[in-house]
Coordinates of N, CA, C and O in Angstrom, one line a residue:
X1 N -32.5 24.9 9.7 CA -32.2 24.2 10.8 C -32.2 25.1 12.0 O -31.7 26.2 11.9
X2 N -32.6 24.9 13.1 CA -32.6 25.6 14.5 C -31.6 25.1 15.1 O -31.2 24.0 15.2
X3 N -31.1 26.8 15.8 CA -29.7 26.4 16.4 C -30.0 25.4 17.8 O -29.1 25.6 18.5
X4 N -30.9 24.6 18.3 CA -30.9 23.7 19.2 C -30.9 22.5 18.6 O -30.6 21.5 19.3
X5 N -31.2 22.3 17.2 CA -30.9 20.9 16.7 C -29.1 21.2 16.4 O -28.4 20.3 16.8
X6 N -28.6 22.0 15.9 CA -27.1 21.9 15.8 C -25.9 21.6 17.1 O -24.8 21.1 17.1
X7 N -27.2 22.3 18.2 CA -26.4 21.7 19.6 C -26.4 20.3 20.3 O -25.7 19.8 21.1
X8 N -27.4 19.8 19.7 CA -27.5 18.6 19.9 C -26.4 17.7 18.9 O -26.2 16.5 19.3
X9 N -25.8 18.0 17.8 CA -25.1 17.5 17.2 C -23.5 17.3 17.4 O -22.6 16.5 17.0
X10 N -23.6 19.0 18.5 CA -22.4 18.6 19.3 C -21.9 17.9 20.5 O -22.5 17.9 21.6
X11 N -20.7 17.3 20.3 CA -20.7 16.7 21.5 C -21.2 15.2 21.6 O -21.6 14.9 22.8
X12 N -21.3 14.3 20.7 CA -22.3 13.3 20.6 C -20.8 12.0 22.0 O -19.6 12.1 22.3
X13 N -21.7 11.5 22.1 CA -20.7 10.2 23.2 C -21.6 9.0 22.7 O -22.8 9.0 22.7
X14 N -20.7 8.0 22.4 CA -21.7 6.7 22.2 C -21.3 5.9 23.2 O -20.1 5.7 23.2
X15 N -22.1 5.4 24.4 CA -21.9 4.8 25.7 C -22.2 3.5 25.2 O -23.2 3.5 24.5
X16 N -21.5 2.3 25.3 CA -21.8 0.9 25.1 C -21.5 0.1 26.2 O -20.5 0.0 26.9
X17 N -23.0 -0.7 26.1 CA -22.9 -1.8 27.4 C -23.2 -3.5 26.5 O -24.1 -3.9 25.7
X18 N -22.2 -4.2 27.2 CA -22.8 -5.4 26.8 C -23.0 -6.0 28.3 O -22.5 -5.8 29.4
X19 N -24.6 -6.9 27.6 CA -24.9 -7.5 29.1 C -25.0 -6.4 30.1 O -25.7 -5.5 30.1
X20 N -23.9 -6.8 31.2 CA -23.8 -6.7 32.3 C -23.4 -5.6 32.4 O -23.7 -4.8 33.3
X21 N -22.4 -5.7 31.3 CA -20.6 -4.9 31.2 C -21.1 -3.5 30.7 O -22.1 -3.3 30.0
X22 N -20.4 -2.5 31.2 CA -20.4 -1.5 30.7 C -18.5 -0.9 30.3 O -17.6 -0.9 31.1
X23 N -18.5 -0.3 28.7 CA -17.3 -0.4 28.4 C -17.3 1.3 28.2 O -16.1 1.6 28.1
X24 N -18.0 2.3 28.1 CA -17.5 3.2 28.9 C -18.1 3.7 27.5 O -18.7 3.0 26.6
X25 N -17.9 5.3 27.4 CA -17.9 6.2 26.5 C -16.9 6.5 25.1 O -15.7 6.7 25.2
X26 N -17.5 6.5 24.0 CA -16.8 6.5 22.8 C -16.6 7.6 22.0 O -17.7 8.2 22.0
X27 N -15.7 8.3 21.3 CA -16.2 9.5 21.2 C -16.7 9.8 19.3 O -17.2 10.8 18.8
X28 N -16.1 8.3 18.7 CA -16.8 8.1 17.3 C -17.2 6.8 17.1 O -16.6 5.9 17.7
X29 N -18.2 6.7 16.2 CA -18.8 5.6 15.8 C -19.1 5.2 14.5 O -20.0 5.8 13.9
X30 N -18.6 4.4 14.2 CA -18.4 4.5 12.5 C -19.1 3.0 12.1 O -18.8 2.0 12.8
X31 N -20.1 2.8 10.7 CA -20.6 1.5 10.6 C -22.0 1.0 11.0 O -22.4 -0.1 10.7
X32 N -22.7 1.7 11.7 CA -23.8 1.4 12.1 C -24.6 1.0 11.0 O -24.4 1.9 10.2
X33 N -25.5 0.2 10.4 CA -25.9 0.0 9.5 C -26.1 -1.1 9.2 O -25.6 -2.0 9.7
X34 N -27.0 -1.2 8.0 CA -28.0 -2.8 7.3 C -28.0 -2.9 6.0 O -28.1 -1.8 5.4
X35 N -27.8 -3.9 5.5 CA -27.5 -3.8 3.7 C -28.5 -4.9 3.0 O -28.1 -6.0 3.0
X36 N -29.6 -4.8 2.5 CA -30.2 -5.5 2.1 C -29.4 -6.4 1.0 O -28.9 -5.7 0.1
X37 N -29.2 -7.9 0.9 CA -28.7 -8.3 -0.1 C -29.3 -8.8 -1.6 O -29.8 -9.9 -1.7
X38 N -29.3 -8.2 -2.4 CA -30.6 -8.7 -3.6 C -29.3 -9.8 -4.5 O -28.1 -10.0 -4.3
X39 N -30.3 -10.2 -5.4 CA -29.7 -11.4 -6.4 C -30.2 -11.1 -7.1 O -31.3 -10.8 -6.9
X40 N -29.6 -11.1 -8.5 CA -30.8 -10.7 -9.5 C -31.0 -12.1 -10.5 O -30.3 -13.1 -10.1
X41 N -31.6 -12.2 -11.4 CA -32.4 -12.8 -12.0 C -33.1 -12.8 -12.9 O -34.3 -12.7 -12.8
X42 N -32.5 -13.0 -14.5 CA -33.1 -12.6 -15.5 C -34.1 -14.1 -15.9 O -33.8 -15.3 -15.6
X43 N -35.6 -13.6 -16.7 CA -36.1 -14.5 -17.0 C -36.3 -14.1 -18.6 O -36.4 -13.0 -19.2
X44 N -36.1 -15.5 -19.0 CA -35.7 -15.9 -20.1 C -37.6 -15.7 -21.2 O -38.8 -16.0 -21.1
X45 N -36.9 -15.2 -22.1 CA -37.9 -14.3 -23.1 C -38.4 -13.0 -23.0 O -38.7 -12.5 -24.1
X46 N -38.5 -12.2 -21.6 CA -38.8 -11.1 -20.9 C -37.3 -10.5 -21.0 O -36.4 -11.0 -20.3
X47 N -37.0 -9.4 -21.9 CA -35.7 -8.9 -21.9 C -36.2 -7.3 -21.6 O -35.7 -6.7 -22.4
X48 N -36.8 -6.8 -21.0 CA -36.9 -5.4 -20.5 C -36.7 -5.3 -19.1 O -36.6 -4.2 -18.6
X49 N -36.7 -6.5 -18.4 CA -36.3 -6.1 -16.8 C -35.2 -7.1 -16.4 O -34.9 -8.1 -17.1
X50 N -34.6 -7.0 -15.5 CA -34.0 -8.1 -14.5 C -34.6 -8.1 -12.9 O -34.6 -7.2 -12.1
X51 N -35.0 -9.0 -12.9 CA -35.6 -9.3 -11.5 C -34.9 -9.2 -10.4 O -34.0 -10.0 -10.3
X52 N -34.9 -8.1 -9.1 CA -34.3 -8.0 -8.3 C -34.5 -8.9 -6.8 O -35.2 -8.2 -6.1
X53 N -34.3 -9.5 -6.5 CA -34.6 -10.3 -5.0 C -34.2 -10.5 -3.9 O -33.8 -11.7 -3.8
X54 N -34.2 -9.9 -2.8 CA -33.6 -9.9 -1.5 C -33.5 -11.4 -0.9 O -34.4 -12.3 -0.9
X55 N -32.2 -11.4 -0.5 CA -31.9 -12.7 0.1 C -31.5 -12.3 1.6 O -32.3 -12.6 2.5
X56 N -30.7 -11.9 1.8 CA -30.4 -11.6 3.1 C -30.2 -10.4 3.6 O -30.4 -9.5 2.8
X57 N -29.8 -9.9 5.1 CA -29.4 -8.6 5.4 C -27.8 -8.8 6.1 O -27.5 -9.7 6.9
X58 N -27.3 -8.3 5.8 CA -25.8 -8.0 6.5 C -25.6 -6.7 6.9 O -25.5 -5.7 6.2
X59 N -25.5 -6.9 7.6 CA -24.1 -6.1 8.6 C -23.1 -5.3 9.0 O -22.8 -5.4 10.2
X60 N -22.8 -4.9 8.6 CA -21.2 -4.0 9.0 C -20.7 -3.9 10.0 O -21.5 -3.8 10.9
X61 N -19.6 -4.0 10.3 CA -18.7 -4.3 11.4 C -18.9 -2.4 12.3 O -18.9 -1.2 11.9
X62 N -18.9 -2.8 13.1 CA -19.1 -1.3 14.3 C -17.5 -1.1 14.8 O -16.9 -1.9 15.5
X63 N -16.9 0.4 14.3 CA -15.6 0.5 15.0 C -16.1 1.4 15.8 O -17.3 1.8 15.5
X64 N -15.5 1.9 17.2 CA -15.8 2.9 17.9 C -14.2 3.5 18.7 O -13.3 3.0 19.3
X65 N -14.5 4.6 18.3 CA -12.9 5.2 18.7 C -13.2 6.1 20.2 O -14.3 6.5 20.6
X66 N -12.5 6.2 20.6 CA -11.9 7.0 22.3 C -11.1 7.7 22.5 O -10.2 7.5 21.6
X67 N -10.8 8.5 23.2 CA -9.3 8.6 24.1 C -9.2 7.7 25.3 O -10.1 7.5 26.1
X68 N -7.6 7.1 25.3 CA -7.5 6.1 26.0 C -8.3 6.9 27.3 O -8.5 8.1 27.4
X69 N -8.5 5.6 28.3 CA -9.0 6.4 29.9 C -8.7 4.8 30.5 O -8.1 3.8 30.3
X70 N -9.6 5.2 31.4 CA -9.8 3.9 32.3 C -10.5 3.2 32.2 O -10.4 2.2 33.0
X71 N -11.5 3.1 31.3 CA -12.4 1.8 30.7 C -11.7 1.0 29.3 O -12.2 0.2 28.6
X72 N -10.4 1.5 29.0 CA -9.3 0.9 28.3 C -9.5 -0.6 29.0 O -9.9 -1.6 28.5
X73 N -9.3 -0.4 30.4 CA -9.1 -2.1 31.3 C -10.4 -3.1 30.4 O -10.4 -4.1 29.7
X74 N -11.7 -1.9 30.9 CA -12.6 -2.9 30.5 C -12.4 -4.0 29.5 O -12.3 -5.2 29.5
X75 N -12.4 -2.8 28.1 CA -12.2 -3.8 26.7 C -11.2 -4.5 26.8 O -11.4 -5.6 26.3
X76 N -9.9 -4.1 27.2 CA -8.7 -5.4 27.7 C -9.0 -6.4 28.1 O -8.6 -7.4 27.4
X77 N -10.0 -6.8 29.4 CA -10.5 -8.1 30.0 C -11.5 -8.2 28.9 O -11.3 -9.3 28.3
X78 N -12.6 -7.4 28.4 CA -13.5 -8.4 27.7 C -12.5 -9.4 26.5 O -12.3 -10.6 26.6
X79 N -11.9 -8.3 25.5 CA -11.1 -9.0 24.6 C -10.3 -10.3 25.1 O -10.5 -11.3 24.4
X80 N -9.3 -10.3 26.4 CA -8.9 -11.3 27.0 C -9.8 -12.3 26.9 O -9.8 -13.3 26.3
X81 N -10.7 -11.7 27.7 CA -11.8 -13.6 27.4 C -12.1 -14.6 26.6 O -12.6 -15.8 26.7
X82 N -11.9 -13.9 25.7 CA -12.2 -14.5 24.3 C -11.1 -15.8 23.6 O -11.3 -16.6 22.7
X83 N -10.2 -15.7 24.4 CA -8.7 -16.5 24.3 C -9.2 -17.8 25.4 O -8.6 -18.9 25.2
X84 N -10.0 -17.7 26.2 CA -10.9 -19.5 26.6 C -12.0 -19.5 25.8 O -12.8 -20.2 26.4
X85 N -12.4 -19.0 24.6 CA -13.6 -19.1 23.9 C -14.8 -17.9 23.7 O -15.1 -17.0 24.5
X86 N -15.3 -18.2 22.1 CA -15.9 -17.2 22.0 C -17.3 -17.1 22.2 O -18.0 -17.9 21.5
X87 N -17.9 -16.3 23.1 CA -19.2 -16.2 23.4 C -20.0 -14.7 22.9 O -19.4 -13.6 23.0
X88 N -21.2 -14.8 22.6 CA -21.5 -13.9 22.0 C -22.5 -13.2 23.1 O -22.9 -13.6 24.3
X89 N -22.8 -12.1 22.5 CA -23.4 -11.1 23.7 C -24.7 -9.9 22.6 O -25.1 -9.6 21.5
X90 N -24.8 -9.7 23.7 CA -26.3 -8.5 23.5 C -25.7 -7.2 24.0 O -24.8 -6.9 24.8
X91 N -26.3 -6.5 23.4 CA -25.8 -4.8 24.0 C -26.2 -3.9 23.3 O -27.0 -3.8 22.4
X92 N -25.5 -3.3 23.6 CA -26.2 -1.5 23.3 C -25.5 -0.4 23.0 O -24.4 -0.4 23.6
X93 N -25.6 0.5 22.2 CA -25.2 1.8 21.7 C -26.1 2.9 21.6 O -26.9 3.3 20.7
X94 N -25.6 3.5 23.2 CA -26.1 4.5 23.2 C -26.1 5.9 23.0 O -25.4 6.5 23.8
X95 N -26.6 6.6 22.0 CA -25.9 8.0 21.3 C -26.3 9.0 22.5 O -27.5 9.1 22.6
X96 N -25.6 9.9 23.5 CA -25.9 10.8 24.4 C -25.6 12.5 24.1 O -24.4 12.6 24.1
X97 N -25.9 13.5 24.0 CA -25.3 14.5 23.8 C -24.6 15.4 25.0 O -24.8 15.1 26.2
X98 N -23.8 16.6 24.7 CA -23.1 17.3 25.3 C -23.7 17.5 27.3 O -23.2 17.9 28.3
X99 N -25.1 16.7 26.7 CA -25.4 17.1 28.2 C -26.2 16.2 29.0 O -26.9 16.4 30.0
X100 N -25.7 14.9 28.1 CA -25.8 13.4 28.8 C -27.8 13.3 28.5 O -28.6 12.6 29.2
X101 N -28.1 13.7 27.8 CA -29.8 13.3 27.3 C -29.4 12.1 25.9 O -28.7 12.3 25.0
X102 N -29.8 11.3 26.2 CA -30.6 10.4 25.3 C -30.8 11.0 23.9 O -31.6 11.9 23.7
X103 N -30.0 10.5 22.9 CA -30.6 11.1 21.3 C -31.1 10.0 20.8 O -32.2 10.1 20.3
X104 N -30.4 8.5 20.9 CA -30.7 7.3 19.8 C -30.4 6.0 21.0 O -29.7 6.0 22.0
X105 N -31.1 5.1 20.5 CA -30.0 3.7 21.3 C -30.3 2.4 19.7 O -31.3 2.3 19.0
X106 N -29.1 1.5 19.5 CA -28.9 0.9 19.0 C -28.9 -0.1 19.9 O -28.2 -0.1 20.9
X107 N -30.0 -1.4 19.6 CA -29.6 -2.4 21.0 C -29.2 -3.5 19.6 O -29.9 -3.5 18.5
X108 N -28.6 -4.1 19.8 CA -27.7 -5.3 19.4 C -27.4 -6.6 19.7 O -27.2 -6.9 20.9
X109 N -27.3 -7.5 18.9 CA -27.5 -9.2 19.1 C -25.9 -9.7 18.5 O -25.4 -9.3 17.4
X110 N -25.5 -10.4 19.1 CA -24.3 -11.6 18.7 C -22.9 -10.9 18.7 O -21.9 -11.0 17.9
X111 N -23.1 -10.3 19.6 CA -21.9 -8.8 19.4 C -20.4 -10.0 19.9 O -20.1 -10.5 21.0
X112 N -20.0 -10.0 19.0 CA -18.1 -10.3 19.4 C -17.4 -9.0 19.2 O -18.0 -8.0 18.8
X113 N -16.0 -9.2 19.4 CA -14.8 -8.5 19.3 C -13.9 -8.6 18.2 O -13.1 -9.6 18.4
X114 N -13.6 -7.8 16.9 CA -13.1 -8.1 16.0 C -11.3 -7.6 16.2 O -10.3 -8.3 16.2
X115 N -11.6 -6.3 16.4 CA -10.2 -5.9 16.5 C -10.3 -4.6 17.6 O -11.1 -3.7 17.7
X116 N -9.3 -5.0 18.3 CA -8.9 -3.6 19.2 C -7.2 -3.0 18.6 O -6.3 -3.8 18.3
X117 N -7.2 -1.7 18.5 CA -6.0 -0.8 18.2 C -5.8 -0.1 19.0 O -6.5 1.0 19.1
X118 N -4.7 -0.3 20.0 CA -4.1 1.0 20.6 C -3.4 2.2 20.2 O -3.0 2.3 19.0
X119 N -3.2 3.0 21.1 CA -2.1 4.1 20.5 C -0.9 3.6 19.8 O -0.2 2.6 19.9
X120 N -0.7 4.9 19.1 CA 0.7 5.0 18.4 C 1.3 5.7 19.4 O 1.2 6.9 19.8
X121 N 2.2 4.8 19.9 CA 3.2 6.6 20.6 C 4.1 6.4 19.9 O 4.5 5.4 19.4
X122 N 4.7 8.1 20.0 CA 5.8 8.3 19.1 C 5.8 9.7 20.1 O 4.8 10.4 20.5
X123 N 7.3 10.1 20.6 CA 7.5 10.5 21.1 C 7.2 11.9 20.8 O 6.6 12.6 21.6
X124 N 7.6 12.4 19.3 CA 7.5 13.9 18.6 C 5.8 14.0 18.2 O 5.3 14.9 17.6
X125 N 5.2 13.2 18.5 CA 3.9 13.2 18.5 C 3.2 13.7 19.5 O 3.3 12.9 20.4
X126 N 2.4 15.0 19.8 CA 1.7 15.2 20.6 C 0.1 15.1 20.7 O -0.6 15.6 21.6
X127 N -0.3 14.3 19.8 CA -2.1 14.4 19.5 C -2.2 13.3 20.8 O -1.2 12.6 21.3
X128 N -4.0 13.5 21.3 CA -4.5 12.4 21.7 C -4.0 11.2 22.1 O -3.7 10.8 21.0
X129 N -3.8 10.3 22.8 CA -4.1 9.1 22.3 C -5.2 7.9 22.3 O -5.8 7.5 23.2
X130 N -5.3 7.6 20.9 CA -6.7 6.8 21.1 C -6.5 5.4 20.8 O -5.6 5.0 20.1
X131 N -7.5 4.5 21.5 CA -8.1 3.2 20.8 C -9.3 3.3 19.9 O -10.1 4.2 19.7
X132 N -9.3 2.1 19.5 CA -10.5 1.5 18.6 C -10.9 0.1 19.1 O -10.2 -0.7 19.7
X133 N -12.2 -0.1 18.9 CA -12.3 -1.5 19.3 C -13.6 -1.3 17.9 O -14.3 -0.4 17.5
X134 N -13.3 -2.8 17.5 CA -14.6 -3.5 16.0 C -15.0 -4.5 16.6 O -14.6 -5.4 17.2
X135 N -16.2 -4.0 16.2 CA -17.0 -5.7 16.9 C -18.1 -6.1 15.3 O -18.5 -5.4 14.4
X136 N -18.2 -6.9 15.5 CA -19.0 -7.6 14.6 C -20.5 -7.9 15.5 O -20.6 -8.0 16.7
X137 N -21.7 -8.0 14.5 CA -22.7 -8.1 15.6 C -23.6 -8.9 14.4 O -23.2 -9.0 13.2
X138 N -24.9 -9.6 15.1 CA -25.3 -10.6 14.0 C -27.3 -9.9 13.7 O -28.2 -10.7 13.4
X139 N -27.4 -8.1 14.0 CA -28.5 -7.4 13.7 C -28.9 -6.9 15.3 O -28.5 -7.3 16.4
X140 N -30.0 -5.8 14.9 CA -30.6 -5.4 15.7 C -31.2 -6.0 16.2 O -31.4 -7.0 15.4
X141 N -32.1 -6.1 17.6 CA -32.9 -6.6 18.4 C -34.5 -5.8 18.0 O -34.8 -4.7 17.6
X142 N -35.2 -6.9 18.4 CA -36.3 -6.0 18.1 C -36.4 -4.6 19.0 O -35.7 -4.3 20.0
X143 N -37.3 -3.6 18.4 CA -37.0 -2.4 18.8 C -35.7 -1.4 18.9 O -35.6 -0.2 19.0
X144 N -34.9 -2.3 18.8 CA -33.4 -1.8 19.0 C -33.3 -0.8 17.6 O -33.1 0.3 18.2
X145 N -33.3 -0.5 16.6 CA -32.7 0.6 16.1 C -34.0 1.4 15.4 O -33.8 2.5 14.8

């Protein structure tokens, strides 16, 4: 490996925008990914195989962790909205490195809000503090990953 692909490793930020919205910088991203669903299927007298068959693709739920900041607000009002009804959205995940260049973009379809986690405070606790926000999404867009 060349030490300029290892620098590109450091430092990764996943920037996500829905729509319009932009919810700011992430500093992990966990989940990204596609699962082909098979069924299998034995046929009767043929006992050396079982027949494998894709039915669907799913999904995985996308967490993305931070340290709190000021696009905390953002995801607060998006998540808020969702309590007059849930509407789905398009967006994006963008992988940037230490020096704000473009590595990857994940563009995304049917994106909701699964769960948001705030900090733990605890007083004798000195780490970080972070959120999480999970969204569920219903696949990539064309070209998107």
């Amino acid at each position: 490996m060349k030490d300029d692909e290892v620098t590109v490793a450091i430092g990764i930020r996943y920037e996500v925008k829905l729509d319009d919205t932009n919810l700011g910088e992430f500093t992990s991203c966990e989940g990204l990914g596609a699962e082909v669903v098979m069924e299998t299927r034995e046929e009767g007298g043929n006992n050396t195989l079982v027949w494998q068959l894709p039915t669907r693709i799913k999904y995985p739920n996308i967490k993305l962790t931070r340290p709190l900041g000021k696009s905390t607000e953002k995801v607060a009002a998006w998540i808020s909205s969702m309590a007059t009804g849930f509407s789905r959205h398009t967006g994006s995940i963008v992988a940037k490195n230490a020096h704000g260049d473009v590595i990857a973009t994940w563009s995304l379809e049917g994106i909701v809000p699964v769960r948001w986690t705030g900090p733990s405070m605890q007083p004798d606790n000195s780490k970080v503090v972070t959120e999480t926000v999970e969204i569920a999404h219903h696949g990539f867009t064309k070209g998107g990953a």
